Short mmCIF file of N, CA, C and O and ligand atoms in Angstrom, two decimals:
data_model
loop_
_atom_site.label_atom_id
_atom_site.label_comp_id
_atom_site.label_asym_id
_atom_site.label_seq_id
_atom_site.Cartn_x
_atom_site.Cartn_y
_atom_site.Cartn_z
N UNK A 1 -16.70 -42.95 22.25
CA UNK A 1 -16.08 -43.45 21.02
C UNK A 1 -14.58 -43.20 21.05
O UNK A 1 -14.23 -42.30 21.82
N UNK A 2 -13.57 -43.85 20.33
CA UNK A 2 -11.91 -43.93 20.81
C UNK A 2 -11.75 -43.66 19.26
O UNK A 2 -12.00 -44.37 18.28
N UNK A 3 -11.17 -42.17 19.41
CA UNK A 3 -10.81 -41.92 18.43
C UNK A 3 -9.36 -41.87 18.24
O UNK A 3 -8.72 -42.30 19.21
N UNK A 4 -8.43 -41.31 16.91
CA UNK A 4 -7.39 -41.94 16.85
C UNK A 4 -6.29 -40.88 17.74
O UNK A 4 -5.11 -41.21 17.71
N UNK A 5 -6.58 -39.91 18.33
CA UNK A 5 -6.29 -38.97 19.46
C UNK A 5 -6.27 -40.00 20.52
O UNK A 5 -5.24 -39.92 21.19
N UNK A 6 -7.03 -40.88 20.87
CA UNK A 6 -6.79 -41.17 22.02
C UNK A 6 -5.89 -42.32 22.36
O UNK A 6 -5.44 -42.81 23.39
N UNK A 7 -5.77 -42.65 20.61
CA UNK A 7 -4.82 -43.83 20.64
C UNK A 7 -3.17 -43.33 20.63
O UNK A 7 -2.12 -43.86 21.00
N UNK A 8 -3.40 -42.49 20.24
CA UNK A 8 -2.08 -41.35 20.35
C UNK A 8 -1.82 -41.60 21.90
O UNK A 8 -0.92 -42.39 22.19
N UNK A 9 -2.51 -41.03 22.87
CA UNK A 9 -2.27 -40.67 24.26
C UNK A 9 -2.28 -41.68 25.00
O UNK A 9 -1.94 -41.67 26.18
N UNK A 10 -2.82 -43.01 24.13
CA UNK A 10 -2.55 -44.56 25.04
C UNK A 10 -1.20 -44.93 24.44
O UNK A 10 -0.33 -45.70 24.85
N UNK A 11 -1.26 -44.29 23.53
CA UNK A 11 1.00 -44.99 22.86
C UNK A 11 0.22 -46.14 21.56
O UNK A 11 0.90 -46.87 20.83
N UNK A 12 -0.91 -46.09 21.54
CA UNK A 12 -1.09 -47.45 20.70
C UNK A 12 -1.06 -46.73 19.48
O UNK A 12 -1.74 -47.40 18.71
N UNK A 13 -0.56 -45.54 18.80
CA UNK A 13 -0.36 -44.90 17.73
C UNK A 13 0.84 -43.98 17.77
O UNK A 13 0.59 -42.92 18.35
N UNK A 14 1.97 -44.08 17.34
CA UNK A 14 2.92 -42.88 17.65
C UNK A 14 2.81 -41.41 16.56
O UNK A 14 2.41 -41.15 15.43
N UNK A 15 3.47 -40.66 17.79
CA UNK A 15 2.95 -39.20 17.04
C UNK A 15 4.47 -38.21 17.27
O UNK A 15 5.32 -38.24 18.17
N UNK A 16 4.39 -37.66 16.46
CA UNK A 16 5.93 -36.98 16.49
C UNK A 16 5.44 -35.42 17.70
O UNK A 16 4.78 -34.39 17.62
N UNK A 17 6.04 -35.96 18.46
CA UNK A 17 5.62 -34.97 20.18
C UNK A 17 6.32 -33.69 19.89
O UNK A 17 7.34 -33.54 19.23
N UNK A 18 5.54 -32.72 20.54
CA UNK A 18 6.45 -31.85 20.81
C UNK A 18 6.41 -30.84 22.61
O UNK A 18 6.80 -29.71 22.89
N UNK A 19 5.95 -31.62 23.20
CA UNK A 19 5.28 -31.29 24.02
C UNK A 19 4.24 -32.08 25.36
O UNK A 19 3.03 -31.92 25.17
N UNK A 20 4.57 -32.74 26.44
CA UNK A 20 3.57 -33.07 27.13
C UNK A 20 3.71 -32.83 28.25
O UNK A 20 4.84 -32.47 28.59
N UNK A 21 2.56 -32.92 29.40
CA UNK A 21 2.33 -32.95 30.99
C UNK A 21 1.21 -33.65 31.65
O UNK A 21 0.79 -34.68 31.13
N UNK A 22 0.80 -33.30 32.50
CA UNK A 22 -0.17 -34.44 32.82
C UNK A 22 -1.82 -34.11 32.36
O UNK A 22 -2.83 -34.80 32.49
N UNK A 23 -1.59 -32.60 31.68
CA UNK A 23 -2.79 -32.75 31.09
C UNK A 23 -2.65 -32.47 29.64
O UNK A 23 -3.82 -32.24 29.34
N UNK A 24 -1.97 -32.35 28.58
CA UNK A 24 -1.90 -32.09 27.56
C UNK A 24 -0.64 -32.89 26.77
O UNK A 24 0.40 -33.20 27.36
N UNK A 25 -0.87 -33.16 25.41
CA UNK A 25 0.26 -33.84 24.74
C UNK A 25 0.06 -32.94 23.66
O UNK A 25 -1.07 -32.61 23.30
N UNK A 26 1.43 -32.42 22.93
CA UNK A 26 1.50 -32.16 21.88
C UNK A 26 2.17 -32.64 20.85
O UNK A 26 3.17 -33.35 21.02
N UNK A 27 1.67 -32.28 19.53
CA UNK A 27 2.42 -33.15 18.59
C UNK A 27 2.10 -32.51 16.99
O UNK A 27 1.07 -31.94 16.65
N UNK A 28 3.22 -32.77 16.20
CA UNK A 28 3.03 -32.26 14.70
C UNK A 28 1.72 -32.99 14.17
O UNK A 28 1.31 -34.12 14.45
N UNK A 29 1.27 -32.17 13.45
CA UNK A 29 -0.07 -32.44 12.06
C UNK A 29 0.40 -33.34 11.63
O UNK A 29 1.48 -33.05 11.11
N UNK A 30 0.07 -34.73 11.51
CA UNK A 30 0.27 -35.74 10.17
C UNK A 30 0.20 -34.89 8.48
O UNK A 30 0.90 -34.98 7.47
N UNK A 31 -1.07 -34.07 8.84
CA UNK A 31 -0.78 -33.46 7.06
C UNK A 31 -0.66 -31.73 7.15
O UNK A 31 -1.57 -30.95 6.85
N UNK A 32 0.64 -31.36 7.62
CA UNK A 32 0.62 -30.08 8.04
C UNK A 32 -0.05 -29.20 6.79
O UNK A 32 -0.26 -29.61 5.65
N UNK A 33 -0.38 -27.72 7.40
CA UNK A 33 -1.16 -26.67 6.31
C UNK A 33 -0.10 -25.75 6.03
O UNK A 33 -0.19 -25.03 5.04
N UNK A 34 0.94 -25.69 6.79
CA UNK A 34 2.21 -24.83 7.00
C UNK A 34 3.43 -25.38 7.87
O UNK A 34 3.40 -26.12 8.85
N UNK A 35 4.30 -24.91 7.36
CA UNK A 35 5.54 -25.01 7.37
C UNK A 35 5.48 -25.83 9.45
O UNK A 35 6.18 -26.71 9.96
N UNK A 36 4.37 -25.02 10.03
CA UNK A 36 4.44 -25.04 11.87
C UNK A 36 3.40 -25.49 11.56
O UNK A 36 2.82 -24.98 10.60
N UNK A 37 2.87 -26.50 12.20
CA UNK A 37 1.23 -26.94 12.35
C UNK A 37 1.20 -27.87 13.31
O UNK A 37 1.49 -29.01 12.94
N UNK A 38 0.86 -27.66 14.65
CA UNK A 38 0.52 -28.52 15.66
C UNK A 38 -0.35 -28.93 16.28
O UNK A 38 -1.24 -28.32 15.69
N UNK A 39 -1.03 -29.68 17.28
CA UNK A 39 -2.16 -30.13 17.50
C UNK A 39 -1.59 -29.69 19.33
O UNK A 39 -0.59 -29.98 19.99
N UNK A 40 -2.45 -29.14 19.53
CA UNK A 40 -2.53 -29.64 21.50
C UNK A 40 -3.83 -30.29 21.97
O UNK A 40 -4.84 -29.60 22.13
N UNK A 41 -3.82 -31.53 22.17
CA UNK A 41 -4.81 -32.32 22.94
C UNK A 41 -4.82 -32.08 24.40
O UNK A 41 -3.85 -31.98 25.16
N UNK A 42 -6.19 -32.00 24.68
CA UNK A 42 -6.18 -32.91 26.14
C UNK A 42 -6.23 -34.22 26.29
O UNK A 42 -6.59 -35.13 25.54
N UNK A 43 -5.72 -34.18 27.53
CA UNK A 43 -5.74 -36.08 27.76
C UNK A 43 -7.15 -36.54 28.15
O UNK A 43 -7.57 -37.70 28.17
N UNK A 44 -7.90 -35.17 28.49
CA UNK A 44 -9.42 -35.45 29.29
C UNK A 44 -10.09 -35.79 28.10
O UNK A 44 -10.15 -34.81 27.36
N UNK A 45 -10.60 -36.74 27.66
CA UNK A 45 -11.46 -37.10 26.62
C UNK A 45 -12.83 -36.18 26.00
O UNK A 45 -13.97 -36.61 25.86
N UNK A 46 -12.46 -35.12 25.75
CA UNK A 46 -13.85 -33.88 25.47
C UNK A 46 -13.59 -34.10 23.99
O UNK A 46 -12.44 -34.20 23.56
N UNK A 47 -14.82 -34.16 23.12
CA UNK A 47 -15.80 -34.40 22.37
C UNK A 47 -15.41 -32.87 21.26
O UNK A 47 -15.13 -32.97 20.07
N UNK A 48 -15.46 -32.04 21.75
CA UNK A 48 -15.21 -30.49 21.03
C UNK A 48 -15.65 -29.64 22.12
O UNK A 48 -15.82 -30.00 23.29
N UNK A 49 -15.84 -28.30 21.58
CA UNK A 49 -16.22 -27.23 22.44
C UNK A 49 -17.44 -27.56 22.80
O UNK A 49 -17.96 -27.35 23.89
N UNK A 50 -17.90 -28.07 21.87
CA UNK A 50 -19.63 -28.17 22.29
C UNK A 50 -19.68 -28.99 23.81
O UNK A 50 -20.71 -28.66 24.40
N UNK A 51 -18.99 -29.80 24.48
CA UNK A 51 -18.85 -30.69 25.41
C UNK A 51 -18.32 -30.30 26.63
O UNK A 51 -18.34 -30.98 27.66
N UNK A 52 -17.66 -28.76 26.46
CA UNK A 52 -17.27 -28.48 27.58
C UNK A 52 -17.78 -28.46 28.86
O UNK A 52 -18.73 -29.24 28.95
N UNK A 53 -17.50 -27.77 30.06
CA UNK A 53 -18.21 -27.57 31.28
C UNK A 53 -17.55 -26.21 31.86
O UNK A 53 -16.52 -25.58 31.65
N UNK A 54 -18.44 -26.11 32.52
CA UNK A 54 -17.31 -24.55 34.04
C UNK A 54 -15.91 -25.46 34.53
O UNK A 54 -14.81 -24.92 34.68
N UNK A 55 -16.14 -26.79 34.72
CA UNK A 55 -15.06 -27.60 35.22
C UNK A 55 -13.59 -27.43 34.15
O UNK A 55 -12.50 -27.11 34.63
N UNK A 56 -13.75 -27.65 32.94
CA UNK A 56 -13.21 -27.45 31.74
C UNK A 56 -12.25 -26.15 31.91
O UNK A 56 -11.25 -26.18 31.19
N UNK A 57 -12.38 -25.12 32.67
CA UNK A 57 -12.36 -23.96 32.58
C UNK A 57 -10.67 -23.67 32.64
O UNK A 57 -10.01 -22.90 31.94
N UNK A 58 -10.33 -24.36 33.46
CA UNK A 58 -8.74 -24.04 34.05
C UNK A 58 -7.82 -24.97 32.92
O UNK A 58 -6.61 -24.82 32.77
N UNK A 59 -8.60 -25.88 32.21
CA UNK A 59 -7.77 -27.16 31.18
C UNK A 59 -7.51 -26.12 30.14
O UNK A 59 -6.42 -25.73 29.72
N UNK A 60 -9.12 -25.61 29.66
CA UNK A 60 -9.23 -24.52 28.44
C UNK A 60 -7.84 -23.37 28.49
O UNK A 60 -7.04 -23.08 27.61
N UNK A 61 -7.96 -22.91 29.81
CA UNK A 61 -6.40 -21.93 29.94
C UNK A 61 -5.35 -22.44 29.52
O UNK A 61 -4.58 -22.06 28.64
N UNK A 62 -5.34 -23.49 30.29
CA UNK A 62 -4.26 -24.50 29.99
C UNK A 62 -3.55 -24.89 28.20
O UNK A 62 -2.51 -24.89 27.55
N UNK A 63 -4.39 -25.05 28.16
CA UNK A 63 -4.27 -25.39 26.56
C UNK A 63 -3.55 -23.94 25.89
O UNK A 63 -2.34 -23.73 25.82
N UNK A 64 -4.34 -23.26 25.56
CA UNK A 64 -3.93 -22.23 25.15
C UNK A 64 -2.35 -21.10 25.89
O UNK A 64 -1.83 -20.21 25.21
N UNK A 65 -2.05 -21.36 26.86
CA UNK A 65 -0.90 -21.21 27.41
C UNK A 65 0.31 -21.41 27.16
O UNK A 65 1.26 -20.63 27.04
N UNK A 66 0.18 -23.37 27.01
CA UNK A 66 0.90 -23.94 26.35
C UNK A 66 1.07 -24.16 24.97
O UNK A 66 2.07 -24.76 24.58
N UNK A 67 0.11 -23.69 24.10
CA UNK A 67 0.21 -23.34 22.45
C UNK A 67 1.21 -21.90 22.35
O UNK A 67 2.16 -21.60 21.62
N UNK A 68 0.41 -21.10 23.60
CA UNK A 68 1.75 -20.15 23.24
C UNK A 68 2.96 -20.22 23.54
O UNK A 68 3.91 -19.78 22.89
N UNK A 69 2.96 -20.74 24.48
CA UNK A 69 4.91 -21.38 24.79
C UNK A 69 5.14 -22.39 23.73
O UNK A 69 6.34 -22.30 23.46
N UNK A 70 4.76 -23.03 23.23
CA UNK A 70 4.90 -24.08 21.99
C UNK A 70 5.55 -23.23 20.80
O UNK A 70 6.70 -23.47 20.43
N UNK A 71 4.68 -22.13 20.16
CA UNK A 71 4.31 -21.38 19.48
C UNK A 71 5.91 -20.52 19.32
O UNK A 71 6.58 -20.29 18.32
N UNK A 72 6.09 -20.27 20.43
CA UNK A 72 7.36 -19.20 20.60
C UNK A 72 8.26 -19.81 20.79
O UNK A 72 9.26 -19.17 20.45
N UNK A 73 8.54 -20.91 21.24
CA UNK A 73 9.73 -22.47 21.45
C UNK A 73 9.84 -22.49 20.38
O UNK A 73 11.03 -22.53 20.09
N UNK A 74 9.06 -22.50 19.33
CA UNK A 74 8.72 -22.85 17.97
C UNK A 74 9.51 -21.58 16.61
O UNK A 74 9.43 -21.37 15.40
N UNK A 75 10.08 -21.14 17.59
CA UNK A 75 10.25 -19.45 16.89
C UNK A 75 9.81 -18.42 15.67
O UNK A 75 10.33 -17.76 14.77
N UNK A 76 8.16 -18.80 16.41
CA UNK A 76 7.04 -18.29 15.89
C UNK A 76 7.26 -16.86 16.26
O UNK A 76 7.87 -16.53 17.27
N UNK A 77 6.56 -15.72 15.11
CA UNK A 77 6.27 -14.51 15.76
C UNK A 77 4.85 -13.90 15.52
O UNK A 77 4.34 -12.90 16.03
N UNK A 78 4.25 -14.95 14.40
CA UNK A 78 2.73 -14.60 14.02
C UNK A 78 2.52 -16.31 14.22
O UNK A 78 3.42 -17.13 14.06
N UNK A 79 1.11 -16.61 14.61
CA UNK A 79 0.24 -18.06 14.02
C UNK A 79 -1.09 -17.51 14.88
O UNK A 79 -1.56 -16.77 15.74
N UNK A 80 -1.32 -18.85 13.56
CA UNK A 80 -3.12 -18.84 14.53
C UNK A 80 -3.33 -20.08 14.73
O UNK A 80 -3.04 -21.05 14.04
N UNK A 81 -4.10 -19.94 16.19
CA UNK A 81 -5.05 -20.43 16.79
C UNK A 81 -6.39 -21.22 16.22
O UNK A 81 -7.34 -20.51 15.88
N UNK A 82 -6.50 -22.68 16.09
CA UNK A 82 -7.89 -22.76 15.17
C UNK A 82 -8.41 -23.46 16.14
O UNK A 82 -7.51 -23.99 16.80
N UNK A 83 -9.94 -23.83 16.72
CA UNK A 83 -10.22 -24.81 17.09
C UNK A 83 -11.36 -24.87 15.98
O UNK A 83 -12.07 -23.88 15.84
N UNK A 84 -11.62 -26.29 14.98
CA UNK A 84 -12.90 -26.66 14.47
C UNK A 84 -13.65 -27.62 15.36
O UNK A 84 -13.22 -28.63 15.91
N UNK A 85 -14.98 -27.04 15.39
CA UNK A 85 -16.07 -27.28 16.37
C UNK A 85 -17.06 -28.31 15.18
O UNK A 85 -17.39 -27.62 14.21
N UNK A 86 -17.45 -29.42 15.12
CA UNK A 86 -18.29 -29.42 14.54
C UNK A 86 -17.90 -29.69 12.77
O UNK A 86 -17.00 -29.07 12.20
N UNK A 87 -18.78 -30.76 12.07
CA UNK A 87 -18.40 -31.41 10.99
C UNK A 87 -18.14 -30.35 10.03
O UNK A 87 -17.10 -30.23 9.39
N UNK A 88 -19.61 -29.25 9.93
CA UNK A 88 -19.47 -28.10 9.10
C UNK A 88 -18.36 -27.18 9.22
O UNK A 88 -17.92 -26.53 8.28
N UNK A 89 -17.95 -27.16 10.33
CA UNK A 89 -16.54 -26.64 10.69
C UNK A 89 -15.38 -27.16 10.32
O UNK A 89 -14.39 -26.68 10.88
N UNK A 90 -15.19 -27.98 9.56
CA UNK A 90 -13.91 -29.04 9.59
C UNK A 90 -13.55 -29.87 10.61
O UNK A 90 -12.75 -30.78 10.40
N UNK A 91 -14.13 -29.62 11.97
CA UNK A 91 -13.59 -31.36 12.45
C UNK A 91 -13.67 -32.20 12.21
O UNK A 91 -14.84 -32.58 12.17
N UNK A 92 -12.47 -33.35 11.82
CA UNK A 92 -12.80 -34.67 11.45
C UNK A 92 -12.64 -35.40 12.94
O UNK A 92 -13.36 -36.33 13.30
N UNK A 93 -11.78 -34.94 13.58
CA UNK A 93 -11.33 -35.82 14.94
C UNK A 93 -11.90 -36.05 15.94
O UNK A 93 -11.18 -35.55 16.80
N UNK A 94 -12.83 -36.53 16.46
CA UNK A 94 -13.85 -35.86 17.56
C UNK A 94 -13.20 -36.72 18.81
O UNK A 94 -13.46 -37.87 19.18
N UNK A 95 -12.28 -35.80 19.31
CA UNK A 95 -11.26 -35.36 20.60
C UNK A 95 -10.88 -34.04 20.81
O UNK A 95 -9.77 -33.85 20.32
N UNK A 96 -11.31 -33.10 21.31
CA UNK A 96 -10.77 -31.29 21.45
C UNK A 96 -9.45 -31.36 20.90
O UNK A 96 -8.79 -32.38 21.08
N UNK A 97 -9.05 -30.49 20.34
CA UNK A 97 -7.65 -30.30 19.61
C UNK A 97 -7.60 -28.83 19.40
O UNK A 97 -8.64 -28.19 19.22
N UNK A 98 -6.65 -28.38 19.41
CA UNK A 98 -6.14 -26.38 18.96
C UNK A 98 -5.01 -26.82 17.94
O UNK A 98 -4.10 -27.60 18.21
N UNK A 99 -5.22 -26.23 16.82
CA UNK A 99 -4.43 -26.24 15.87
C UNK A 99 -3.54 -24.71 15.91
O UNK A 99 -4.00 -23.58 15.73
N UNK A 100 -1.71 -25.23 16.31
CA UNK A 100 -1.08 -24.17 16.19
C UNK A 100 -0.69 -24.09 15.14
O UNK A 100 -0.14 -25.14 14.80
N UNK A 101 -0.70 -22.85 13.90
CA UNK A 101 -0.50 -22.72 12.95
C UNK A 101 0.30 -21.55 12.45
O UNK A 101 0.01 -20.43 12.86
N UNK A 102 1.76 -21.80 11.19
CA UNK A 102 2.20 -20.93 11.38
C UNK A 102 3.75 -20.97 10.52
O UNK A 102 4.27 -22.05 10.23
N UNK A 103 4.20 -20.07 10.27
CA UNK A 103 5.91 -20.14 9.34
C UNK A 103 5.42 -19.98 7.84
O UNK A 103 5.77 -20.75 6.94
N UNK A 104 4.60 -18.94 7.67
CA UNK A 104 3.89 -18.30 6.46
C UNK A 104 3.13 -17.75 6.47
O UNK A 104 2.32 -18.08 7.34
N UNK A 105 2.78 -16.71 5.73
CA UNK A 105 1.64 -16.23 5.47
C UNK A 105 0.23 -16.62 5.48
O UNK A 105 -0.37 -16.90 4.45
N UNK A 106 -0.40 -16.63 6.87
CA UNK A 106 -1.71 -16.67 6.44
C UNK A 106 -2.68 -16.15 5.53
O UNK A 106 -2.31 -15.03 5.18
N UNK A 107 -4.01 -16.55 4.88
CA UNK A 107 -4.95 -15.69 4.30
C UNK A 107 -6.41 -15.81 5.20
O UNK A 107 -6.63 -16.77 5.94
N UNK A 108 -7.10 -14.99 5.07
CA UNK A 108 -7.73 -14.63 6.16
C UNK A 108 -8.81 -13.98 5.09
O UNK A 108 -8.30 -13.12 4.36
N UNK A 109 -10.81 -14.37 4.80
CA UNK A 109 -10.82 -15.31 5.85
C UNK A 109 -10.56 -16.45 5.49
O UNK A 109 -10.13 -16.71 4.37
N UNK A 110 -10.84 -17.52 6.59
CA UNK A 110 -10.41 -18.90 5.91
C UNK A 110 -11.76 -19.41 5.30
O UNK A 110 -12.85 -19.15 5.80
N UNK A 111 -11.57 -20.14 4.21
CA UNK A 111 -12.51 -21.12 3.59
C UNK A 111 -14.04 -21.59 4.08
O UNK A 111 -14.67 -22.43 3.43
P1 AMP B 1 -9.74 -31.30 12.48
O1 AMP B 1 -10.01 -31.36 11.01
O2 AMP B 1 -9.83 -29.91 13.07
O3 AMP B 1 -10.57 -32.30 13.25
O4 AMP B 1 -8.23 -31.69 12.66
C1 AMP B 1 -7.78 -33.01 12.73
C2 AMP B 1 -6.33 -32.98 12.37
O5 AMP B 1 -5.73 -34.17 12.81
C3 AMP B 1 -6.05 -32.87 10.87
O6 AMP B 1 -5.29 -31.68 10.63
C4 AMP B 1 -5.26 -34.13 10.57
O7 AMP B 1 -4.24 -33.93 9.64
C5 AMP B 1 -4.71 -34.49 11.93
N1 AMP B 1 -4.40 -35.89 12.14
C6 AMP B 1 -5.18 -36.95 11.88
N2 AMP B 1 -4.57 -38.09 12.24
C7 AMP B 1 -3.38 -37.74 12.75
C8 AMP B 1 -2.27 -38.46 13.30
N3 AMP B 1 -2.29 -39.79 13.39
N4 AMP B 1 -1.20 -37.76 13.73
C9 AMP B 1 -1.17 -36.42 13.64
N5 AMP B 1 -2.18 -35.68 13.15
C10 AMP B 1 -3.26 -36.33 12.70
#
């Protein structure tokens, strides 16, 4: 299914970037939660966590690597990390995404 992530990463949707390589694009929240709120996609078309593999394994690093160099480019000194898995979880997007979040006070737990 082609969700609107992937239309992002074909160009047939523009997204305010902050970030790409040959396996990841990043880009601001259309409806940020805070002041910092970013998305890091893969370009590999995965479904959520639930979809991963052992293959997945070195992308998964990947991702998170580059949220933290994002994160600190970003001149972050606290955020979090979200991935929602799953409808009950809040995913609406079903394309893997890490939500960098951040430039306020979090509350904890979340909702
Ligand atoms: P989730 O609820 O975890 O699936 O997160 C999906 C996120 O994608 C939400 O925070 C949306 O605001 C965001 N989003 C949806 N469409 C776009 C878009 N075209 N550009 C940027 N962010 C988007």
């Amino acid at each position: 299914m082609t969700t609107i992530f992937d239309k992002i990463l074909s160009g047939e949707i523009p997204c305010d970037e902050v970030f790409s390589d040959e396996k990841c694009l990043a880009f601001k929240d259309i409806t940020p939660q805070a002041p910092i709120h970013i998305l890091i996609i893969p370009r590999k078309p995965i479904q959520s966590l639930k979809q991963i593999k052992d293959e997945d394994q070195e992308l998964l690093g990947h991702l998170l690597l580059k949220g933290t160099e994002i994160a600190s480019s970003l001149g972050l000194e606290s955020w979090r990390t979200v991935i929602n898995t799953g409808e009950e979880a809040g995913q609406t997007v079903f394309h893997l995404h890490i939500h960098i979040i951040g430039g306020r006070k979090l509350k904890w737990p979340p909702g």
